[in-house]
Short mmCIF file of C-alpha atoms in Angstrom, two decimals:
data_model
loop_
_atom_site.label_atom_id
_atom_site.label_comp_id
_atom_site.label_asym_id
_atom_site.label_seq_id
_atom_site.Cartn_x
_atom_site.Cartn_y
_atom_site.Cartn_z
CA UNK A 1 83.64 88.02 53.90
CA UNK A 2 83.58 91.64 52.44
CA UNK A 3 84.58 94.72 54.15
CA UNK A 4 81.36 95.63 53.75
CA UNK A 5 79.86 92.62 55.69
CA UNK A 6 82.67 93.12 58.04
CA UNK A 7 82.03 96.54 59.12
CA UNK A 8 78.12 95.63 59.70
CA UNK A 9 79.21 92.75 61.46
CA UNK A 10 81.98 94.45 63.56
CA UNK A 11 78.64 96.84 64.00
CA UNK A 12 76.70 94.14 65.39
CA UNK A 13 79.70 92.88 67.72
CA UNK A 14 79.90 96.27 69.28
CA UNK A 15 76.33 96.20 70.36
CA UNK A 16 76.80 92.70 71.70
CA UNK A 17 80.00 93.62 73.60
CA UNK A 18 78.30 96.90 75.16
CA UNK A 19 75.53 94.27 76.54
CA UNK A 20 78.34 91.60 77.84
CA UNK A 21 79.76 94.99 79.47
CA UNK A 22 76.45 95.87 81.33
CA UNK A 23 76.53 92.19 82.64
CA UNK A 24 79.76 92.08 83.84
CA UNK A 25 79.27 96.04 85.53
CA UNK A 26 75.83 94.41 87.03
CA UNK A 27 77.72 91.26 88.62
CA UNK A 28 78.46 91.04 92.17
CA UNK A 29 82.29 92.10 92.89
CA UNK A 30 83.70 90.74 95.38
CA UNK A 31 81.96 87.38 95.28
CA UNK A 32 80.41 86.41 98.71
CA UNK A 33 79.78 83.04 97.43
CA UNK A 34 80.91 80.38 94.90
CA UNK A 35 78.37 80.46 92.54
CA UNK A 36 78.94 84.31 92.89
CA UNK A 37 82.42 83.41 92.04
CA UNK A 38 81.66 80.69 89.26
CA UNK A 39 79.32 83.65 87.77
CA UNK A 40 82.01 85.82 87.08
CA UNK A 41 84.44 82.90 85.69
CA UNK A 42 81.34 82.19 83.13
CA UNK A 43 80.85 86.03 82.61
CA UNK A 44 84.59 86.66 81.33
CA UNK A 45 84.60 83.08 79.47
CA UNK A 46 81.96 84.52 77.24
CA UNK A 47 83.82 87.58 76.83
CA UNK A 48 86.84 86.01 75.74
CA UNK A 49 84.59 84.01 73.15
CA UNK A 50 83.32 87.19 71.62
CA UNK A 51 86.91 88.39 71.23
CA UNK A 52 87.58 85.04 69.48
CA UNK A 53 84.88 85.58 67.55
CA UNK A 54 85.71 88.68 66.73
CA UNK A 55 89.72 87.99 65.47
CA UNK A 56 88.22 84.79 63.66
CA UNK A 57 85.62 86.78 61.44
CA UNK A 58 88.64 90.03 60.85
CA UNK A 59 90.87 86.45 59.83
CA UNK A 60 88.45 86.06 57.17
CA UNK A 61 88.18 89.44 56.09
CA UNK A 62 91.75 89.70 55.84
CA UNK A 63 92.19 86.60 53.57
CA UNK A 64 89.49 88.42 51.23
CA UNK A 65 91.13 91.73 51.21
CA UNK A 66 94.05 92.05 53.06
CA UNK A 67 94.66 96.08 52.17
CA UNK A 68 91.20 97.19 53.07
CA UNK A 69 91.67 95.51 56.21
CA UNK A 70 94.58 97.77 56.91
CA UNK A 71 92.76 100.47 56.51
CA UNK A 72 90.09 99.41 58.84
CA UNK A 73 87.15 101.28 57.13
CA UNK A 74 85.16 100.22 59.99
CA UNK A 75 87.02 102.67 62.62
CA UNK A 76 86.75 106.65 63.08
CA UNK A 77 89.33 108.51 62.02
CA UNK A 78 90.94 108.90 65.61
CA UNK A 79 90.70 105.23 65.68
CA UNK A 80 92.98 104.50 62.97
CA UNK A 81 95.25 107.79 63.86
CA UNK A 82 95.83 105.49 66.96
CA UNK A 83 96.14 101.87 65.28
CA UNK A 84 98.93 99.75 65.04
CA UNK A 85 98.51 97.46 62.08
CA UNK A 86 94.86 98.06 61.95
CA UNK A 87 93.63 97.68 65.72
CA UNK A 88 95.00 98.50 69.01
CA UNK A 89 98.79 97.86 70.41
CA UNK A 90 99.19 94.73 72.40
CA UNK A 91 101.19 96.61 75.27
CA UNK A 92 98.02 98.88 75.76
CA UNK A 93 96.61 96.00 78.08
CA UNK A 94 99.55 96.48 80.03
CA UNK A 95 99.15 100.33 79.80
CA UNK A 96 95.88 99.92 81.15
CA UNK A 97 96.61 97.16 84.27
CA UNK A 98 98.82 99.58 85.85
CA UNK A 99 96.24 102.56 85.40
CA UNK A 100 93.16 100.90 86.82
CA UNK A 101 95.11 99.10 89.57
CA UNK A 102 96.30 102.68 90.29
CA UNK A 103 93.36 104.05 90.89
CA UNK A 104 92.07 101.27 92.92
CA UNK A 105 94.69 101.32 95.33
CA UNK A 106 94.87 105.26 95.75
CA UNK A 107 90.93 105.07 96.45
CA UNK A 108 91.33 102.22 99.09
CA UNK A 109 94.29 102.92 100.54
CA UNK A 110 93.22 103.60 103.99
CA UNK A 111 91.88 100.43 103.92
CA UNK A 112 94.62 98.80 102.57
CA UNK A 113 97.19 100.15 105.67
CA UNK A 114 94.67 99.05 107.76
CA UNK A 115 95.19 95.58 105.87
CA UNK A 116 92.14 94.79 104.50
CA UNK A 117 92.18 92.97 101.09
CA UNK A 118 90.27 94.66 98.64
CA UNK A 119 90.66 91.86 96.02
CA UNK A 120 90.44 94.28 93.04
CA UNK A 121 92.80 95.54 90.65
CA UNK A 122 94.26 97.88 93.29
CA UNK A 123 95.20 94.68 94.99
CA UNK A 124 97.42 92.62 93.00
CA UNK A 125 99.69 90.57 94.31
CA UNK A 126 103.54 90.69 94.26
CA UNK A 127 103.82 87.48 92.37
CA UNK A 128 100.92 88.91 89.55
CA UNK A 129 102.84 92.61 88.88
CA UNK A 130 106.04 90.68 88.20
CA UNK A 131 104.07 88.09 85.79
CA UNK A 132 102.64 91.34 84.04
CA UNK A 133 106.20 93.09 83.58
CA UNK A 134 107.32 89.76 82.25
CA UNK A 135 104.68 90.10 79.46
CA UNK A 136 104.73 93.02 78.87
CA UNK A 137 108.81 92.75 78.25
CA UNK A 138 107.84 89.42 75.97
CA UNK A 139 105.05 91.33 74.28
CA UNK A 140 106.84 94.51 73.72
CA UNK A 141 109.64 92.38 71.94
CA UNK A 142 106.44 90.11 69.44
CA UNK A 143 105.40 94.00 68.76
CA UNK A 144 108.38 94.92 67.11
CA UNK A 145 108.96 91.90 65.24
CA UNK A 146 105.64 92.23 63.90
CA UNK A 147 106.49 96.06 63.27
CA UNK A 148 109.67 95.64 61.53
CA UNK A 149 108.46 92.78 59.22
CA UNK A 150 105.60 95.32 58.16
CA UNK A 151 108.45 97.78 57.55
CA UNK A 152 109.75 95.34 55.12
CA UNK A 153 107.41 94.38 53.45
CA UNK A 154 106.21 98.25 52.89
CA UNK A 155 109.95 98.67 51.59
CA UNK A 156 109.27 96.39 48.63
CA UNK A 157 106.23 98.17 48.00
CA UNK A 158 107.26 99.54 45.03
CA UNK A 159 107.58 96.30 43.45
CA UNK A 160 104.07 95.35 43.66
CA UNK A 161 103.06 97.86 41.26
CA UNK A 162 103.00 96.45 37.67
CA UNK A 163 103.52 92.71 39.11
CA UNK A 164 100.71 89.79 38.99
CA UNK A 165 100.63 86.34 39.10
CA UNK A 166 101.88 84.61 41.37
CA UNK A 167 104.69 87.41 42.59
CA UNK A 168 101.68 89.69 43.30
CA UNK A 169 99.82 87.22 45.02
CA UNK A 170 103.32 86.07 47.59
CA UNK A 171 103.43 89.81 48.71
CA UNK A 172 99.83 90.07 49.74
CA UNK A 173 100.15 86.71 51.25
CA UNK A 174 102.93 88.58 53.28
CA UNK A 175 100.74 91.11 54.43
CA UNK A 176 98.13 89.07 55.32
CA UNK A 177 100.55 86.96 57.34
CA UNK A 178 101.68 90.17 58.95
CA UNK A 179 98.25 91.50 60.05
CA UNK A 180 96.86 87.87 61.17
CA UNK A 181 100.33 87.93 63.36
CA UNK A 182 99.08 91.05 64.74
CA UNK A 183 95.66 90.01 65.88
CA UNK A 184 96.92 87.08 67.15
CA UNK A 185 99.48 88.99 69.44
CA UNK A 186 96.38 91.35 70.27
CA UNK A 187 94.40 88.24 71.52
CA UNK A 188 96.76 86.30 73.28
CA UNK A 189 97.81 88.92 74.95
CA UNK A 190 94.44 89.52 76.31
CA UNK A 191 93.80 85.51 77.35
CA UNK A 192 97.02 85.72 79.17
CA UNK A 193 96.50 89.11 81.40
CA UNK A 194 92.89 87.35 82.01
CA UNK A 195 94.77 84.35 83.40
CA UNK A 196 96.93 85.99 85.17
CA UNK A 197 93.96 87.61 87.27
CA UNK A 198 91.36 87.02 89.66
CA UNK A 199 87.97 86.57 88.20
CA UNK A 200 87.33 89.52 89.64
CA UNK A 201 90.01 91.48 88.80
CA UNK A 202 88.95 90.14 84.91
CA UNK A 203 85.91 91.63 85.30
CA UNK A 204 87.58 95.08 85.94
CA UNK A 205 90.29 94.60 83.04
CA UNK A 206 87.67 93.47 80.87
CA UNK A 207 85.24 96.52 81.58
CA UNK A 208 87.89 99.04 81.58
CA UNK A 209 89.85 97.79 78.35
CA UNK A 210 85.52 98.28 76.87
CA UNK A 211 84.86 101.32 78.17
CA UNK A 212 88.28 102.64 76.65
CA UNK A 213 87.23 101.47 73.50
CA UNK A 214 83.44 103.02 73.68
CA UNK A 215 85.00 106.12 74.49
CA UNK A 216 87.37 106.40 71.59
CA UNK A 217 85.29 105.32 69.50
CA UNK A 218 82.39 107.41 70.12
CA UNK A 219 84.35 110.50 70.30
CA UNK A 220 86.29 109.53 66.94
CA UNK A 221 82.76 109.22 65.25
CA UNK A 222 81.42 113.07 67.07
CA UNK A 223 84.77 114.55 65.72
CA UNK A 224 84.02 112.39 62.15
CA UNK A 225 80.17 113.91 62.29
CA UNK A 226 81.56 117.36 62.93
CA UNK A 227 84.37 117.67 60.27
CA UNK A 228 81.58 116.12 58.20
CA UNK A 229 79.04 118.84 58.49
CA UNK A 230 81.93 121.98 58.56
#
């Protein structure tokens, strides 16, 4: 897959993921029923399959052209100005629990000392905040792994130029190994804050960690437009 194809593609997998986004907004939360409940287990299933899809097709782009890829020619420029190894930083999702539960539980928390169960993000569980500072310590220590092994490999940059053959082809295979690493980190990390919540609380992750990426994106591409027509 070309760069090319990948950017229309990753075009075509924003749209889709702004319409998943509208479903899961438009689904009943809390669930008053199972199949209200089994609704919002399918709804983040297929979510999670279009993140798949998404890390299998940038796989194959990377294979193809593994420097391009780092330079993600598909993003804004505030995009990439906030990428780690071309996408977003694993410990983000963590970043972004603590915010939304936050919020939640500062905007129900009458209700909350009156002991009702809200059953949102503002109402994790003891058990599920010290499961997400356990990841996030695991995660935080895969990031810089990942980060220092792309700090080698940009060391012995210097020694690609003039090389070919097979020499040339073992330190791109490097960097792709790097980057897939990366997007593998990104995506697990993902499935397991998912699994670690309540359907619904999923749903909220899985609309808030969206909506942070619509919004940086679209004001990455107004800034883009604007620099454009100076």
């Amino acid at each position: 897959m070309s760069n090319f194809t990948f950017t229309h593609f990753y075009e075509t997998w924003l749209e889709q993921l702004h319409k998943l986004v509208n479903q899961l907004s438009s689904a009943p939360r809390p669930p008053s029923s199972p199949d209200q409940h089994q609704h919002l287990v399918q709804l983040v299933h297929k979510v999670m399959c279009h993140y798949a899809e998404y890390y299998k097709l940038k796989a194959q782009a990377t294979e193809r052209d593994a420097v391009s890829v780092l330079t993600a020619p598909w993003a804004s420029s505030l995009e990439r100005s906030l990428h780690w190894i071309a996408g977003w930083r694993p410990t983000t999702a963590f970043h972004l629990v603590y915010t939304e539960s936050s919020i939640r539980f500062e905007s129900h928390i009458a209700d909350i000392l009156r002991g009702l169960r809200t059953g949102d993000l503002g109402d994790l569980s003891p058990s599920q905040f010290r499961r997400v500072s356990e990841l996030q310590c695991e995660t935080v220590k895969e990031e810089n792994a990942i980060t220092e092994e792309l700090s080698e490999w940009q060391d012995g940059a210097s020694e690609v130029i003039g090389e070919c053959g097979d020499e040339f082809e073992k330190k791109i295979g490097r960097l792709i190994s790097v980057i897939k690493r990366a997007d593998d980190l990104r995506l697990k990390t993902v499935q397991m804050v998912v699994e670690l919540l309540t359907p619904q609380q999923a749903v909220e992750f899985l609309i808030g960690a969206a909506e942070l990426q619509f919004g940086i994106r679209g004001w990455g591409i107004n800034h883009d437009r604007q620099r454009t027509n100076v």
